Amino acid sequence: MQQEEVRIVGTGLFTPEEQISNEELVTAFDEYARRYNVRHADAIAAGTLRAMGMSNAEFIEKASGIRSRHVLDKKGILDPDRLYPHIPERSNDELSVQAEMAVKAAVEAMAQAGVCAGDIDGVIVACSNMQRAYPAVAIEVQQALGIQGFAFDMNVACSSATFGIQVATDTLRSGSARRLLMVNPEICSAHLEWRDRDCHFIFGDVATAVVLQGASQPVLGQESWAILGTRLQTRFSNNIRNNFGFLNRCDETGVGARDKLFMQEGRKVFKEVCPMVSDQISQHLSDLGRSPEELRRLWLHQANSNMNELIARKVMGRDVSREEAPLILDEYANTSSAGSIIAFHKHRADLHKGDYGVICSFGAGYSIGSVVVRKC
Ligand code: CO8
């Protein structure tokens, strides 16, 4: 039986207005560290406590390629007495923060696809952290947009969007829906330890959205991208981990401990994940009967510019330009699952009918997802 060709017909992006440069971030962090060291001067002098080291904007840019990040609340993050965002709770009658971000990205994706709520049969919210256990954020987004059908949340950390695209693709192929909305509202700032210089520069907030449809549906927008294949891979690793969860209160000794926010062994992740990613992309292309020479674009996960250069070089067998493997992390930092979708959203307009590209994410799990697309 011929499998129905699924297409991406629209994408959307919500970028929070507030932005923090490396320099602003380092100034706030250093002031926090200075005060900490003064407060604990005796213990530090006695050798029972380690003094906090200062951060450095040049190090951040060189090690990661990140220059700034967009966040929901700049003031709280830059307050040396706080160093985390202030995001007021909302009543149950108000649209929740995460659903609001998702809706903003979704509205753009739906407009680009030329569809209204009645054309869509389901919503997937795929991201690293849900702001609550239930009801699913996706169902709230579904209601806010007036979409019928079904909605559910899923989480595969940084790879949530590509995993979401595969789930959506399979659902559309099976005929369980005509069109689906897949959204990635990432509030990374709320589960990042801004007081840890090893990671305080890494993440930003954003939301992305993708509308997908089965090929039997008419294309109502300006463009469409055929999904030629999706591939997912997971391999367990503790090198990126966050132990926050509902069991925390059952052992008071761990409440508020460092491991209840994002932690990683960055060097190990870099070393172990890069070859896995380049191998997956190369094998995926080969299994689809495609060669790297045909690739016009690599929309890679946005965690580290050096990582992306290495992966792109291994896949293509040569140095790869910024145009071929666009970077958005310089402005956005790592936005977890949204990164590769931001790159796809912002850097595809110049491609022509018949051009190929790969959307690829990778991160905690470990998890890797690749989606090979062709412009129709
Ligand atoms: N300023 C100055 N010095 C610093 C700073 C800083 N801000 N940070 C670290 N240093 C120091 C270190 O202490 C170390 O000093 P020493 O040599 O004396 O011990 C030195 O600089 C070198 O540090 P690193 O070895 O850590 O530096 P790297 O060159 O490895 O760069 C990176 C660190 C940038 C983190 C890099 O390792 C990296 O990007 N690795 C890949 C990570 C990656 O891809 N992770 C994916 C995670 S994302 C994901 O999966 C989603 C999770 C869910 C979302 C969570 C949202 C919060």
GROMACS .gro file of C-alpha atoms and ligand atoms in nm:
model
  433
    1MET     CA    1   0.000   0.000   0.000
    2GLN     CA    2   0.136   0.345  -0.094
    3GLN     CA    3   0.193   0.544   0.227
    4GLU     CA    4   0.024   0.879   0.234
    5GLU     CA    5   0.274   1.164   0.203
    6VAL     CA    6   0.256   1.391   0.503
    7ARG     CA    7   0.348   1.756   0.468
    8ILE     CA    8   0.451   2.045   0.686
    9VAL     CA    9   0.234   2.336   0.573
   10GLY     CA   10   0.311   2.606   0.828
   11THR     CA   11   0.535   2.705   1.118
   12GLY     CA   12   0.508   2.972   1.386
   13LEU     CA   13   0.734   3.133   1.642
   14PHE     CA   14   0.667   3.324   1.962
   15THR     CA   15   0.971   3.516   2.087
   16PRO     CA   16   0.945   3.680   2.432
   17GLU     CA   17   1.016   4.053   2.411
   18GLU     CA   18   1.273   4.058   2.690
   19GLN     CA   19   1.630   3.972   2.602
   20ILE     CA   20   1.946   3.931   2.810
   21SER     CA   21   2.295   3.976   2.666
   22ASN     CA   22   2.591   3.772   2.793
   23GLU     CA   23   2.734   4.088   2.946
   24GLU     CA   24   2.416   4.163   3.145
   25LEU     CA   25   2.396   3.803   3.259
   26VAL     CA   26   2.758   3.794   3.372
   27THR     CA   27   2.725   4.125   3.561
   28ALA     CA   28   2.430   3.990   3.761
   29PHE     CA   29   2.594   3.651   3.821
   30ASP     CA   30   2.925   3.804   3.931
   31GLU     CA   31   2.748   4.031   4.177
   32TYR     CA   32   2.564   3.728   4.321
   33ALA     CA   33   2.895   3.538   4.345
   34ARG     CA   34   3.073   3.835   4.505
   35ARG     CA   35   2.801   3.868   4.771
   36TYR     CA   36   2.807   3.491   4.829
   37ASN     CA   37   3.183   3.496   4.880
   38VAL     CA   38   3.157   3.790   5.124
   39ARG     CA   39   2.876   3.618   5.314
   40HIS     CA   40   3.077   3.298   5.347
   41ALA     CA   41   3.420   3.459   5.382
   42ASP     CA   42   3.505   3.274   5.706
   43ALA     CA   43   3.414   2.929   5.573
   44ILE     CA   44   3.600   3.000   5.248
   45ALA     CA   45   3.907   3.116   5.444
   46ALA     CA   46   3.884   2.803   5.662
   47GLY     CA   47   3.874   2.586   5.352
   48THR     CA   48   3.537   2.431   5.436
   49LEU     CA   49   3.358   2.602   5.144
   50ARG     CA   50   3.471   2.678   4.790
   51ALA     CA   51   3.455   3.037   4.674
   52MET     CA   52   3.230   3.090   4.374
   53GLY     CA   53   3.421   3.165   4.054
   54MET     CA   54   3.320   3.457   3.834
   55SER     CA   55   3.155   3.410   3.495
   56ASN     CA   56   3.289   3.546   3.168
   57ALA     CA   57   3.103   3.667   2.857
   58GLU     CA   58   3.393   3.582   2.624
   59PHE     CA   59   3.410   3.227   2.758
   60ILE     CA   60   3.036   3.184   2.702
   61GLU     CA   61   3.050   3.294   2.340
   62LYS     CA   62   3.361   3.093   2.261
   63ALA     CA   63   3.244   2.774   2.433
   64SER     CA   64   2.886   2.781   2.305
   65GLY     CA   65   2.829   3.046   2.037
   66ILE     CA   66   2.557   3.203   2.255
   67ARG     CA   67   2.542   3.583   2.273
   68SER     CA   68   2.198   3.643   2.420
   69ARG     CA   69   1.869   3.478   2.514
   70HIS     CA   70   1.500   3.577   2.518
   71VAL     CA   71   1.322   3.523   2.849
   72LEU     CA   72   0.977   3.568   2.999
   73ASP     CA   73   1.113   3.772   3.291
   74LYS     CA   74   1.444   3.952   3.272
   75LYS     CA   75   1.415   4.143   3.600
   76GLY     CA   76   1.407   3.839   3.829
   77ILE     CA   77   1.692   3.666   3.645
   78LEU     CA   78   1.916   3.975   3.667
   79ASP     CA   79   1.836   4.050   4.032
   80PRO     CA   80   2.153   3.939   4.219
   81ASP     CA   81   1.939   3.862   4.525
   82ARG     CA   82   1.728   3.620   4.320
   83LEU     CA   83   1.873   3.500   3.986
   84TYR     CA   84   1.559   3.329   3.863
   85PRO     CA   85   1.250   3.457   3.683
   86HIS     CA   86   0.942   3.591   3.852
   87ILE     CA   87   0.642   3.440   3.676
   88PRO     CA   88   0.327   3.506   3.880
   89GLU     CA   89   0.080   3.220   3.923
   90ARG     CA   90  -0.246   3.260   3.735
   91SER     CA   91  -0.592   3.156   3.845
   92ASN     CA   92  -0.746   2.845   3.694
   93ASP     CA   93  -0.983   3.070   3.498
   94GLU     CA   94  -0.696   3.237   3.311
   95LEU     CA   95  -0.501   3.091   3.019
   96SER     CA   96  -0.185   2.942   3.169
   97VAL     CA   97   0.154   3.092   3.077
   98GLN     CA   98   0.269   2.792   2.877
   99ALA     CA   99  -0.060   2.761   2.687
  100GLU     CA  100  -0.046   3.133   2.607
  101MET     CA  101   0.300   3.102   2.450
  102ALA     CA  102   0.187   2.797   2.257
  103VAL     CA  103  -0.122   2.975   2.124
  104LYS     CA  104   0.085   3.270   2.000
  105ALA     CA  105   0.315   3.042   1.800
  106ALA     CA  106   0.020   2.833   1.681
  107VAL     CA  107  -0.169   3.135   1.546
  108GLU     CA  108   0.124   3.219   1.316
  109ALA     CA  109   0.166   2.857   1.204
  110MET     CA  110  -0.207   2.827   1.126
  111ALA     CA  111  -0.208   3.157   0.934
  112GLN     CA  112   0.092   3.041   0.731
  113ALA     CA  113  -0.084   2.712   0.659
  114GLY     CA  114  -0.399   2.902   0.561
  115VAL     CA  115  -0.609   2.692   0.798
  116CYS     CA  116  -0.858   2.769   1.072
  117ALA     CA  117  -0.941   2.573   1.388
  118GLY     CA  118  -1.203   2.367   1.207
  119ASP     CA  119  -0.940   2.230   0.966
  120ILE     CA  120  -0.732   2.077   1.248
  121ASP     CA  121  -0.817   1.753   1.431
  122GLY     CA  122  -0.566   1.748   1.713
  123VAL     CA  123  -0.294   1.922   1.915
  124ILE     CA  124   0.034   1.783   2.045
  125VAL     CA  125   0.230   1.989   2.296
  126ALA     CA  126   0.583   1.850   2.283
  127CYS     CA  127   0.845   2.008   2.512
  128SER     CA  128   1.093   1.958   2.795
  129ASN     CA  129   0.883   2.062   3.091
  130MET     CA  130   0.511   2.098   3.147
  131GLN     CA  131   0.412   2.365   3.396
  132ARG     CA  132   0.173   2.123   3.570
  133ALA     CA  133   0.090   1.756   3.584
  134TYR     CA  134  -0.267   1.784   3.452
  135PRO     CA  135  -0.489   1.867   3.276
  136ALA     CA  136  -0.262   1.840   2.972
  137VAL     CA  137  -0.140   2.179   2.850
  138ALA     CA  138  -0.227   2.059   2.498
  139ILE     CA  139  -0.596   2.033   2.590
  140GLU     CA  140  -0.591   2.392   2.716
  141VAL     CA  141  -0.426   2.504   2.388
  142GLN     CA  142  -0.686   2.304   2.195
  143GLN     CA  143  -0.968   2.481   2.377
  144ALA     CA  144  -0.810   2.826   2.346
  145LEU     CA  145  -0.784   2.782   1.968
  146GLY     CA  146  -1.128   2.622   1.933
  147ILE     CA  147  -0.993   2.298   1.783
  148GLN     CA  148  -1.209   1.983   1.798
  149GLY     CA  149  -1.074   1.627   1.827
  150PHE     CA  150  -0.797   1.532   2.071
  151ALA     CA  151  -0.487   1.674   2.238
  152PHE     CA  152  -0.203   1.539   2.448
  153ASP     CA  153   0.136   1.635   2.594
  154MET     CA  154   0.462   1.456   2.532
  155ASN     CA  155   0.816   1.508   2.659
  156VAL     CA  156   1.144   1.387   2.512
  157ALA     CA  157   1.346   1.690   2.635
  158CYS     CA  158   1.540   1.860   2.352
  159SER     CA  159   1.410   1.612   2.097
  160SER     CA  160   1.043   1.664   2.176
  161ALA     CA  161   0.965   1.848   1.850
  162THR     CA  162   1.110   1.592   1.610
  163PHE     CA  163   0.955   1.310   1.812
  164GLY     CA  164   0.629   1.509   1.795
  165ILE     CA  165   0.665   1.536   1.416
  166GLN     CA  166   0.706   1.159   1.387
  167VAL     CA  167   0.402   1.095   1.608
  168ALA     CA  168   0.201   1.346   1.403
  169THR     CA  169   0.324   1.196   1.075
  170ASP     CA  170   0.227   0.844   1.179
  171THR     CA  171  -0.112   0.964   1.302
  172LEU     CA  172  -0.183   1.145   0.975
  173ARG     CA  173  -0.066   0.848   0.767
  174SER     CA  174  -0.297   0.616   0.953
  175GLY     CA  175  -0.589   0.849   0.880
  176SER     CA  176  -0.667   0.924   1.248
  177ALA     CA  177  -0.661   1.296   1.167
  178ARG     CA  178  -0.658   1.529   0.863
  179ARG     CA  179  -0.431   1.795   1.010
  180LEU     CA  180  -0.241   1.829   1.338
  181LEU     CA  181  -0.085   2.114   1.529
  182MET     CA  182   0.243   2.034   1.709
  183VAL     CA  183   0.361   2.304   1.952
  184ASN     CA  184   0.678   2.349   2.161
  185PRO     CA  185   0.637   2.606   2.440
  186GLU     CA  186   0.970   2.601   2.623
  187ILE     CA  187   1.002   2.790   2.953
  188CYS     CA  188   1.365   2.688   3.006
  189SER     CA  189   1.437   2.985   3.235
  190ALA     CA  190   1.226   2.832   3.513
  191HIS     CA  191   1.422   2.508   3.538
  192LEU     CA  192   1.771   2.647   3.483
  193GLU     CA  193   2.006   2.712   3.779
  194TRP     CA  194   2.110   3.069   3.703
  195ARG     CA  195   2.346   3.055   4.006
  196ASP     CA  196   2.566   2.788   3.849
  197ARG     CA  197   2.827   2.941   3.617
  198ASP     CA  198   2.873   2.613   3.429
  199CYS     CA  199   2.522   2.636   3.287
  200HIS     CA  200   2.372   2.980   3.367
  201PHE     CA  201   2.420   3.099   3.008
  202ILE     CA  202   2.273   2.802   2.826
  203PHE     CA  203   1.896   2.844   2.793
  204GLY     CA  204   1.623   3.081   2.675
  205ASP     CA  205   1.242   3.084   2.648
  206VAL     CA  206   1.044   3.057   2.325
  207ALA     CA  207   0.757   2.869   2.158
  208THR     CA  208   0.741   2.715   1.812
  209ALA     CA  209   0.454   2.551   1.625
  210VAL     CA  210   0.417   2.329   1.319
  211VAL     CA  211   0.103   2.243   1.121
  212LEU     CA  212   0.114   1.906   0.943
  213GLN     CA  213  -0.137   1.746   0.710
  214GLY     CA  214  -0.198   1.432   0.507
  215ALA     CA  215  -0.135   1.462   0.132
  216SER     CA  216  -0.502   1.413   0.048
  217GLN     CA  217  -0.573   1.750   0.212
  218PRO     CA  218  -0.550   2.057  -0.011
  219VAL     CA  219  -0.254   2.289   0.053
  220LEU     CA  220  -0.421   2.614   0.159
  221GLY     CA  221  -0.108   2.820   0.234
  222GLN     CA  222   0.186   2.942   0.024
  223GLU     CA  223   0.421   2.645   0.067
  224SER     CA  224   0.446   2.285   0.176
  225TRP     CA  225   0.728   2.047   0.267
  226ALA     CA  226   0.695   1.674   0.209
  227ILE     CA  227   0.820   1.460   0.495
  228LEU     CA  228   1.028   1.192   0.323
  229GLY     CA  229   1.114   1.014   0.643
  230THR     CA  230   1.143   1.044   1.019
  231ARG     CA  231   1.381   0.852   1.246
  232LEU     CA  232   1.408   0.844   1.624
  233GLN     CA  233   1.675   0.704   1.853
  234THR     CA  234   1.715   0.694   2.231
  235ARG     CA  235   1.993   0.568   2.456
  236PHE     CA  236   1.981   0.611   2.833
  237SER     CA  237   2.231   0.853   2.987
  238ASN     CA  238   2.250   1.045   3.315
  239ASN     CA  239   2.471   1.313   3.159
  240ILE     CA  240   2.176   1.552   3.120
  241ARG     CA  241   1.935   1.516   3.408
  242ASN     CA  242   1.676   1.699   3.618
  243ASN     CA  243   1.533   1.514   3.921
  244PHE     CA  244   1.245   1.753   3.981
  245GLY     CA  245   0.921   1.563   4.017
  246PHE     CA  246   0.618   1.470   4.222
  247LEU     CA  247   0.814   1.226   4.440
  248ASN     CA  248   1.034   1.510   4.571
  249ARG     CA  249   0.811   1.590   4.869
  250CYS     CA  250   0.827   1.227   4.982
  251ASP     CA  251   1.188   1.281   5.090
  252GLU     CA  252   1.229   1.623   5.249
  253THR     CA  253   1.609   1.593   5.248
  254GLY     CA  254   1.620   1.646   4.873
  255VAL     CA  255   1.375   1.935   4.839
  256GLY     CA  256   1.548   2.234   4.677
  257ALA     CA  257   1.872   2.041   4.617
  258ARG     CA  258   2.081   2.124   4.309
  259ASP     CA  259   1.971   1.810   4.123
  260LYS     CA  260   1.608   1.935   4.111
  261LEU     CA  261   1.703   2.171   3.828
  262PHE     CA  262   1.886   2.114   3.496
  263MET     CA  263   2.230   1.956   3.529
  264GLN     CA  264   2.469   1.821   3.270
  265GLU     CA  265   2.818   1.691   3.203
  266GLY     CA  266   2.862   1.920   2.903
  267ARG     CA  267   3.193   1.780   2.777
  268LYS     CA  268   3.071   1.420   2.789
  269VAL     CA  269   2.747   1.516   2.613
  270PHE     CA  270   2.943   1.692   2.341
  271LYS     CA  271   3.173   1.393   2.287
  272GLU     CA  272   2.911   1.122   2.301
  273VAL     CA  273   2.621   1.284   2.117
  274CYS     CA  274   2.801   1.434   1.812
  275PRO     CA  275   2.896   1.099   1.653
  276MET     CA  276   2.553   0.953   1.729
  277VAL     CA  277   2.386   1.245   1.550
  278SER     CA  278   2.607   1.250   1.242
  279ASP     CA  279   2.576   0.871   1.208
  280GLN     CA  280   2.199   0.888   1.236
  281ILE     CA  281   2.163   1.162   0.974
  282SER     CA  282   2.401   0.987   0.731
  283GLN     CA  283   2.227   0.650   0.774
  284HIS     CA  284   1.882   0.805   0.752
  285LEU     CA  285   1.968   0.978   0.422
  286SER     CA  286   2.126   0.663   0.283
  287ASP     CA  287   1.821   0.450   0.376
  288LEU     CA  288   1.602   0.700   0.191
  289GLY     CA  289   1.825   0.670  -0.115
  290ARG     CA  290   1.956   1.026  -0.072
  291SER     CA  291   2.314   1.150  -0.066
  292PRO     CA  292   2.452   1.433   0.150
  293GLU     CA  293   2.540   1.624  -0.172
  294GLU     CA  294   2.168   1.668  -0.234
  295LEU     CA  295   2.115   1.840   0.101
  296ARG     CA  296   2.058   2.212   0.077
  297ARG     CA  297   2.007   2.268   0.450
  298LEU     CA  298   2.066   2.123   0.795
  299TRP     CA  299   1.830   2.270   1.054
  300LEU     CA  300   2.011   2.135   1.359
  301HIS     CA  301   1.931   2.145   1.729
  302GLN     CA  302   2.068   2.465   1.878
  303ALA     CA  303   2.278   2.380   2.184
  304ASN     CA  304   2.631   2.465   2.079
  305SER     CA  305   2.773   2.618   1.760
  306ASN     CA  306   3.092   2.408   1.776
  307MET     CA  307   2.881   2.095   1.806
  308ASN     CA  308   2.676   2.192   1.501
  309GLU     CA  309   2.986   2.268   1.294
  310LEU     CA  310   3.131   1.927   1.378
  311ILE     CA  311   2.809   1.738   1.301
  312ALA     CA  312   2.751   1.925   0.974
  313ARG     CA  313   3.111   1.863   0.862
  314LYS     CA  314   3.082   1.490   0.935
  315VAL     CA  315   2.752   1.459   0.748
  316MET     CA  316   2.861   1.658   0.443
  317GLY     CA  317   3.226   1.548   0.437
  318ARG     CA  318   3.345   1.908   0.409
  319ASP     CA  319   3.324   2.242   0.587
  320VAL     CA  320   2.967   2.371   0.592
  321SER     CA  321   2.864   2.737   0.571
  322ARG     CA  322   2.633   2.914   0.814
  323GLU     CA  323   2.386   2.942   0.528
  324GLU     CA  324   2.375   2.561   0.493
  325ALA     CA  325   2.354   2.495   0.867
  326PRO     CA  326   2.197   2.810   1.011
  327LEU     CA  327   2.255   2.917   1.369
  328ILE     CA  328   1.990   3.087   1.578
  329LEU     CA  329   2.143   3.009   1.918
  330ASP     CA  330   2.355   3.323   1.903
  331GLU     CA  331   2.036   3.523   1.964
  332TYR     CA  332   1.808   3.263   2.131
  333ALA     CA  333   2.056   3.037   2.320
  334ASN     CA  334   1.945   2.676   2.365
  335THR     CA  335   1.565   2.667   2.357
  336SER     CA  336   1.551   2.291   2.396
  337SER     CA  337   1.301   2.129   2.156
  338ALA     CA  338   1.223   2.456   1.978
  339GLY     CA  339   1.577   2.522   1.849
  340SER     CA  340   1.575   2.323   1.523
  341ILE     CA  341   1.221   2.443   1.451
  342ILE     CA  342   1.323   2.810   1.494
  343ALA     CA  343   1.606   2.744   1.246
  344PHE     CA  344   1.358   2.584   1.001
  345HIS     CA  345   1.109   2.868   1.053
  346LYS     CA  346   1.360   3.145   0.990
  347HIS     CA  347   1.592   2.990   0.732
  348ARG     CA  348   1.399   2.817   0.454
  349ALA     CA  349   1.247   3.096   0.242
  350ASP     CA  350   1.535   3.094  -0.009
  351LEU     CA  351   1.504   2.722  -0.090
  352HIS     CA  352   1.341   2.609  -0.415
  353LYS     CA  353   1.097   2.341  -0.516
  354GLY     CA  354   1.271   2.002  -0.498
  355ASP     CA  355   1.534   2.114  -0.245
  356TYR     CA  356   1.610   1.874   0.042
  357GLY     CA  357   1.686   1.944   0.404
  358VAL     CA  358   1.706   1.771   0.743
  359ILE     CA  359   1.555   1.893   1.069
  360CYS     CA  360   1.747   1.725   1.351
  361SER     CA  361   1.731   1.753   1.729
  362PHE     CA  362   1.935   1.588   2.002
  363GLY     CA  363   1.974   1.606   2.376
  364ALA     CA  364   1.869   1.459   2.707
  365GLY     CA  365   1.779   1.092   2.712
  366TYR     CA  366   1.998   1.072   2.507
  367SER     CA  367   1.748   1.131   2.230
  368ILE     CA  368   1.791   1.206   1.859
  369GLY     CA  369   1.524   1.277   1.600
  370SER     CA  370   1.576   1.343   1.229
  371VAL     CA  371   1.315   1.453   0.976
  372VAL     CA  372   1.408   1.460   0.605
  373VAL     CA  373   1.198   1.709   0.407
  374ARG     CA  374   1.166   1.820   0.045
  375LYS     CA  375   1.013   2.148  -0.068
  376CYS     CA  376   0.704   2.084  -0.281
  377CO8     N1  377   3.253   3.158   3.284
  377CO8     C1  378   3.385   3.131   3.301
  377CO8     N2  379   3.432   3.006   3.314
  377CO8     C2  380   3.347   2.904   3.309
  377CO8     C3  381   3.207   2.925   3.291
  377CO8     C4  382   3.162   3.058   3.278
  377CO8     N3  383   3.031   3.085   3.262
  377CO8     N4  384   3.147   2.805   3.289
  377CO8     C5  385   3.242   2.711   3.306
  377CO8     N5  386   3.362   2.771   3.318
  377CO8     C6  387   3.493   2.707   3.339
  377CO8     C7  388   3.478   2.569   3.399
  377CO8     O1  389   3.467   2.574   3.539
  377CO8     C8  390   3.605   2.502   3.351
  377CO8     O2  391   3.712   2.543   3.435
  377CO8     P1  392   3.827   2.438   3.477
  377CO8     O3  393   3.890   2.396   3.347
  377CO8     O4  394   3.914   2.518   3.565
  377CO8     O5  395   3.756   2.324   3.545
  377CO8     C9  396   3.629   2.563   3.214
  377CO8     O6  397   3.556   2.687   3.214
  377CO8    C10  398   3.583   2.476   3.102
  377CO8     O7  399   3.446   2.433   3.130
  377CO8     P2  400   3.372   2.321   3.047
  377CO8     O8  401   3.461   2.203   3.031
  377CO8     O9  402   3.238   2.299   3.108
  377CO8    O10  403   3.356   2.398   2.906
  377CO8     P3  404   3.315   2.343   2.766
  377CO8    O11  405   3.413   2.391   2.668
  377CO8    O12  406   3.284   2.196   2.769
  377CO8    O13  407   3.177   2.421   2.738
  377CO8    C11  408   2.941   2.375   2.731
  377CO8    C12  409   3.066   2.399   2.821
  377CO8    C13  410   2.918   2.502   2.653
  377CO8    C14  411   2.824   2.345   2.822
  377CO8    C15  412   2.969   2.258   2.634
  377CO8    O14  413   3.026   2.150   2.702
  377CO8    C16  414   2.844   2.210   2.562
  377CO8    O15  415   2.771   2.286   2.503
  377CO8     N6  416   2.822   2.078   2.559
  377CO8    C17  417   2.708   2.019   2.491
  377CO8    C18  418   2.591   2.028   2.578
  377CO8    C19  419   2.465   1.987   2.510
  377CO8    O16  420   2.449   1.979   2.392
  377CO8     N7  421   2.367   1.964   2.593
  377CO8    C20  422   2.235   1.940   2.550
  377CO8    C21  423   2.156   1.983   2.667
  377CO8     S1  424   2.007   2.047   2.626
  377CO8    C22  425   1.888   1.927   2.652
  377CO8    O17  426   1.909   1.813   2.639
  377CO8    C23  427   1.757   1.975   2.698
  377CO8    C24  428   1.740   1.948   2.842
  377CO8    C25  429   1.606   1.998   2.885
  377CO8    C26  430   1.598   2.149   2.886
  377CO8    C27  431   1.643   2.207   3.016
  377CO8    C28  432   1.606   2.352   3.027
  377CO8    C29  433   1.667   2.419   3.149
   0.00000   0.00000   0.00000
